[in-house]
mmCIF file of C-alpha atoms in Angstrom:
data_model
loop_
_atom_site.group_PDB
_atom_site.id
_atom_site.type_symbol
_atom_site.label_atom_id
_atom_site.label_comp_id
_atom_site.label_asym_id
_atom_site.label_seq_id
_atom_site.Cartn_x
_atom_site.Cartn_y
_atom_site.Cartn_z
ATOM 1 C CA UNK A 1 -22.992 19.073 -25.215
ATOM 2 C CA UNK A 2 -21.793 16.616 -23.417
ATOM 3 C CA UNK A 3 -21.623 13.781 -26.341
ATOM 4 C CA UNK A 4 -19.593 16.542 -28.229
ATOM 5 C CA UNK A 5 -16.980 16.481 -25.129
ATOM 6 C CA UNK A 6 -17.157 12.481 -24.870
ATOM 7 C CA UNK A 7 -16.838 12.216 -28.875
ATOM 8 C CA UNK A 8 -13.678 14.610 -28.776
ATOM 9 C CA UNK A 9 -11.938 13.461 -25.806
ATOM 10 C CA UNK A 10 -12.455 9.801 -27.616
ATOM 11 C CA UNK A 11 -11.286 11.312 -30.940
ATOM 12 C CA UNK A 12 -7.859 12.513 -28.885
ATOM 13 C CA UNK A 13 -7.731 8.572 -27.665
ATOM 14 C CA UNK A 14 -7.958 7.071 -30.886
ATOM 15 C CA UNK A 15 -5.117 9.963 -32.577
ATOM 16 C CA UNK A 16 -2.685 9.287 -29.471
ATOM 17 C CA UNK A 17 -3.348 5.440 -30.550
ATOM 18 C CA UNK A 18 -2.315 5.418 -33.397
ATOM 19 C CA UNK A 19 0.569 7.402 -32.719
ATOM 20 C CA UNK A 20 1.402 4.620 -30.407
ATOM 21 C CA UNK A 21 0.907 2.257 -33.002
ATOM 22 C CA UNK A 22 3.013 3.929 -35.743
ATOM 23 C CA UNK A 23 6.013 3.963 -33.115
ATOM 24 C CA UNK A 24 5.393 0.195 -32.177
ATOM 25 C CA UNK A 25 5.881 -0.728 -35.960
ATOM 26 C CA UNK A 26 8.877 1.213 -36.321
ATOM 27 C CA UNK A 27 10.309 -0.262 -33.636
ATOM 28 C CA UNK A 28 9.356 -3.593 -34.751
ATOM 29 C CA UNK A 29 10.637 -2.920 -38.554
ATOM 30 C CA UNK A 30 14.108 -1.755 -37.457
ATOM 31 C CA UNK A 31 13.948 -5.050 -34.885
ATOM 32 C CA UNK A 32 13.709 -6.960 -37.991
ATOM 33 C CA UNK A 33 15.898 -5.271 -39.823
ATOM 34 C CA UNK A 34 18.569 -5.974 -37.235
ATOM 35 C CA UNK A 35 17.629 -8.802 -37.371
ATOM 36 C CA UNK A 36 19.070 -9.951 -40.755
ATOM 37 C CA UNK A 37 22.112 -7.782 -40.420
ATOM 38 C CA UNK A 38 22.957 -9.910 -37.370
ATOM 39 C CA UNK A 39 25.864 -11.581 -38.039
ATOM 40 C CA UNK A 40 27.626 -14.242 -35.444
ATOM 41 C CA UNK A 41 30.982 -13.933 -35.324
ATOM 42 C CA UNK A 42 33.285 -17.379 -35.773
ATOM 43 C CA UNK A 43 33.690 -19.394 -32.723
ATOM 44 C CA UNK A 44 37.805 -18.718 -32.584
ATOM 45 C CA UNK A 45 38.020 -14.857 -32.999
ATOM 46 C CA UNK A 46 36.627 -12.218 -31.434
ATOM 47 C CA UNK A 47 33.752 -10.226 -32.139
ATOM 48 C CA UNK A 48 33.708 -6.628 -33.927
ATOM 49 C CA UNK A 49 32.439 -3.656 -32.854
ATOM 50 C CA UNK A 50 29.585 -3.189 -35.868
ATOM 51 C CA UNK A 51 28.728 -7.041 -34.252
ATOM 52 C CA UNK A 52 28.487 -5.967 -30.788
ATOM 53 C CA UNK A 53 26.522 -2.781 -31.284
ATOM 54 C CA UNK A 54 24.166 -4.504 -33.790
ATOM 55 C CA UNK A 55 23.455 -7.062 -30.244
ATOM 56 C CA UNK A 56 23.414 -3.931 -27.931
ATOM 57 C CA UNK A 57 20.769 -2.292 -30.489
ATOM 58 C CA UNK A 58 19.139 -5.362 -30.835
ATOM 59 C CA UNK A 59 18.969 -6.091 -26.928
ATOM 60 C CA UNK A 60 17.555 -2.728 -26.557
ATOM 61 C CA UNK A 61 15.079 -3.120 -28.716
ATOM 62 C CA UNK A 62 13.665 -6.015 -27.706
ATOM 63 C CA UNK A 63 13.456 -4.294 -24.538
ATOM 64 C CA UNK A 64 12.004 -1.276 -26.008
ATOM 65 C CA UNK A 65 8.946 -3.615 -27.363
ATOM 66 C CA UNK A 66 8.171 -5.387 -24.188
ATOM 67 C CA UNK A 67 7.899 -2.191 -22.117
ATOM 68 C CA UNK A 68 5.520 -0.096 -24.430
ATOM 69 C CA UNK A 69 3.328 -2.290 -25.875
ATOM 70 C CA UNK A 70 -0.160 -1.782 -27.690
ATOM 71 C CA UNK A 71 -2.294 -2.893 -24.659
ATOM 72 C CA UNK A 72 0.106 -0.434 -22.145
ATOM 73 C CA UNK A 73 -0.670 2.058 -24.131
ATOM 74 C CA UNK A 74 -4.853 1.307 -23.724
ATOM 75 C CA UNK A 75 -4.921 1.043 -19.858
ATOM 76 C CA UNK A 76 -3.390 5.089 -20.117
ATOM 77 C CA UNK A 77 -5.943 6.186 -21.689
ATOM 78 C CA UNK A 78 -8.538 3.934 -19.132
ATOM 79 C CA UNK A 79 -7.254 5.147 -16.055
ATOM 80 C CA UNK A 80 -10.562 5.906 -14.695
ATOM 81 C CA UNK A 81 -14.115 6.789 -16.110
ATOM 82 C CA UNK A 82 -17.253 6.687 -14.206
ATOM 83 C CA UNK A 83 -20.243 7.115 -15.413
ATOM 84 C CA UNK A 84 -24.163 6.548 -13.656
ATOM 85 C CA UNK A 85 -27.619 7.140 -15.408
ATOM 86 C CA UNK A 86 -31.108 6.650 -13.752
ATOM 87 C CA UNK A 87 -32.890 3.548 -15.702
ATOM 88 C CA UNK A 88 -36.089 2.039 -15.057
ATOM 89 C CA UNK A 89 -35.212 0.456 -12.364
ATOM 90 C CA UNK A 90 -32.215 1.790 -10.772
ATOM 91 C CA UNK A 91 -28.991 3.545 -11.977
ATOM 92 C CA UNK A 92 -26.774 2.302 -14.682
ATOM 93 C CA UNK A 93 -23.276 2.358 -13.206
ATOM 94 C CA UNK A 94 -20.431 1.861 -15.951
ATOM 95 C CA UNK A 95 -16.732 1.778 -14.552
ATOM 96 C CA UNK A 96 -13.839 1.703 -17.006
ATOM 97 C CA UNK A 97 -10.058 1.904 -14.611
ATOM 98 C CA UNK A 98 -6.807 0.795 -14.124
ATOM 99 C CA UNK A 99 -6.668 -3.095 -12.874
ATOM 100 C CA UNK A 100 -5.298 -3.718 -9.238
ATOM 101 C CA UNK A 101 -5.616 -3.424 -6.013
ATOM 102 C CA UNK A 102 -9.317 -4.427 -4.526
ATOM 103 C CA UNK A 103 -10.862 -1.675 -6.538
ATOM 104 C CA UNK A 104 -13.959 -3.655 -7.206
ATOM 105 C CA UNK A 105 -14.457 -4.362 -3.689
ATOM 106 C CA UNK A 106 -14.326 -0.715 -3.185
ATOM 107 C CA UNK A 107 -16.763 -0.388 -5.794
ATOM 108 C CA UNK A 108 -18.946 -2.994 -4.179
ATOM 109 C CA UNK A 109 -18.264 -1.392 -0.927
ATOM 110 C CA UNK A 110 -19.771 1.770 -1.580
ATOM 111 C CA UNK A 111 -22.967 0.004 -3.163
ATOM 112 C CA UNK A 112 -23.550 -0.907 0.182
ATOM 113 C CA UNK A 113 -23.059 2.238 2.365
ATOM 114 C CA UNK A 114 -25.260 4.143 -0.176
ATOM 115 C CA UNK A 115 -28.074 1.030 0.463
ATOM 116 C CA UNK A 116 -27.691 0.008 -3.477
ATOM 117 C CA UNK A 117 -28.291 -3.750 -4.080
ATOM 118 C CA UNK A 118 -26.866 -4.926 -7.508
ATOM 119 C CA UNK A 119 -29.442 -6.703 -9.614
ATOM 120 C CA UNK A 120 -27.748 -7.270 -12.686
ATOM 121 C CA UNK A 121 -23.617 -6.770 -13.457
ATOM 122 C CA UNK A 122 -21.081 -7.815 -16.528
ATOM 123 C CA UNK A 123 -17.466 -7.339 -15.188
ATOM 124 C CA UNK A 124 -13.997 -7.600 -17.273
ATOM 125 C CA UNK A 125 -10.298 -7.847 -16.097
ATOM 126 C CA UNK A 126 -8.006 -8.559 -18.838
ATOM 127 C CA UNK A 127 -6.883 -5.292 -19.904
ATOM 128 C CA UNK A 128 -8.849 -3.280 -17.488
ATOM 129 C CA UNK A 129 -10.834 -3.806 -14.900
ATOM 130 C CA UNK A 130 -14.824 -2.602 -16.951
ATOM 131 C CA UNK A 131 -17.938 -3.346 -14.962
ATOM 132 C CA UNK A 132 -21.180 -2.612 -15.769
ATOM 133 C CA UNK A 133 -23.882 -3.030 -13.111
ATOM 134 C CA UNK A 134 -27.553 -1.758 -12.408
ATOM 135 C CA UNK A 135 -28.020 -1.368 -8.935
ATOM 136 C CA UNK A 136 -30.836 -0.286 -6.984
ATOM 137 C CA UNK A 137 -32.247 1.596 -3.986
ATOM 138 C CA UNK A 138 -32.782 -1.130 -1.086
ATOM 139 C CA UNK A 139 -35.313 2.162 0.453
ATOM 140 C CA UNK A 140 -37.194 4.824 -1.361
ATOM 141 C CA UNK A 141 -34.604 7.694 -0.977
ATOM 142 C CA UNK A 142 -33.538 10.575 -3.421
ATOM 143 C CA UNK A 143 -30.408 9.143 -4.797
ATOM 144 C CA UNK A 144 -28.692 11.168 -7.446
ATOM 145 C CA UNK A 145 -26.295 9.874 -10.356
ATOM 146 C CA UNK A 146 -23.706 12.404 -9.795
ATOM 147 C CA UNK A 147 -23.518 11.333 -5.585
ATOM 148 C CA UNK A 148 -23.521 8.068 -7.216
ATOM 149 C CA UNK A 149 -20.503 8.414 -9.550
ATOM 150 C CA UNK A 150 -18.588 10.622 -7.312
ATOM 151 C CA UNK A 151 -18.573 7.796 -4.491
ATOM 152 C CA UNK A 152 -17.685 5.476 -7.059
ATOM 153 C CA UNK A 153 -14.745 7.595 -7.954
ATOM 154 C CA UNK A 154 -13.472 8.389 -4.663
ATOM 155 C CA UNK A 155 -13.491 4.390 -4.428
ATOM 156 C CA UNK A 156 -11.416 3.740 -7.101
ATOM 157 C CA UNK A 157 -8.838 6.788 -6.311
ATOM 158 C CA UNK A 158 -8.523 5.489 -2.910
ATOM 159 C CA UNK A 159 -6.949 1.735 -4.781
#
């Protein structure tokens, strides 16, 4: 049941995505278009109003396109996803989030007051801040994945 939930919620991404898309290359076809409509006006008279709005349109355009771009409209959807599993030898702790802040630390952080050692772990900034780690129990104690993630959680909602 739960793949069903993760394969929807994923299928809602990808839709909202391409939404996203679609309006980025509208934007960038009218920017174009604007683009060879533009004409300068001669250095000794003034401009005319078509020639001013076409630089006002273009201006906010341009604007437009740096504020909502492609990878913007990723780290929404990648705000924050935790999720643990018990492997052989340890948990499996996955953590996909906004970047910023000392949220690894915190992630780190909590590692330690649960008396989890990380063995192994991939981490990634450049979008988004995605680390994958396996960590395990410095004692024998009954650690759960859901006390696990929830820590982890409260971590990053703390950044």
């Amino acid at each position: 049941m739960d793949a069903l939930l993760c394969i929807y919620k994923l299928k809602l991404k990808l839709e909202a995505i391409k939404t996203e898309l679609a309006n980025l290359i509208a934007v960038k076809r009218e920017y174009l278009s604007l683009m060879k409509e533009l004409q300068l006006p001669k250095v000794n008279s003034p401009p005319s109003l078509s020639v001013v709005i076409s630089f006002l349109t273009f201006f906010f355009l341009l604007e437009k396109m740096k504020h909502s771009t492609f990878y913007d409209t990723l780290s929404i959807y990648f705000q924050k996803e935790v999720e643990v599993e018990k492997g052989e030898k340890g948990f499996i702790v996955r953590v996909i989030c906004e970047k910023g802040g000392d949220k690894l630390v915190s992630v780190l952080e909590v590692f330690e007051e649960m008396g989890l050692t990380v063995s192994h772990a991939r981490v990634s900034c450049n979008l988004h801040l995605s680390m994958e780690a396996i960590v395990v129990a410095e004692e024998e104690r009954a650690l759960h994945a859901k006390s696990i993630a929830q820590a982890v959680t409260k971590a990053i909602e703390r950044q």
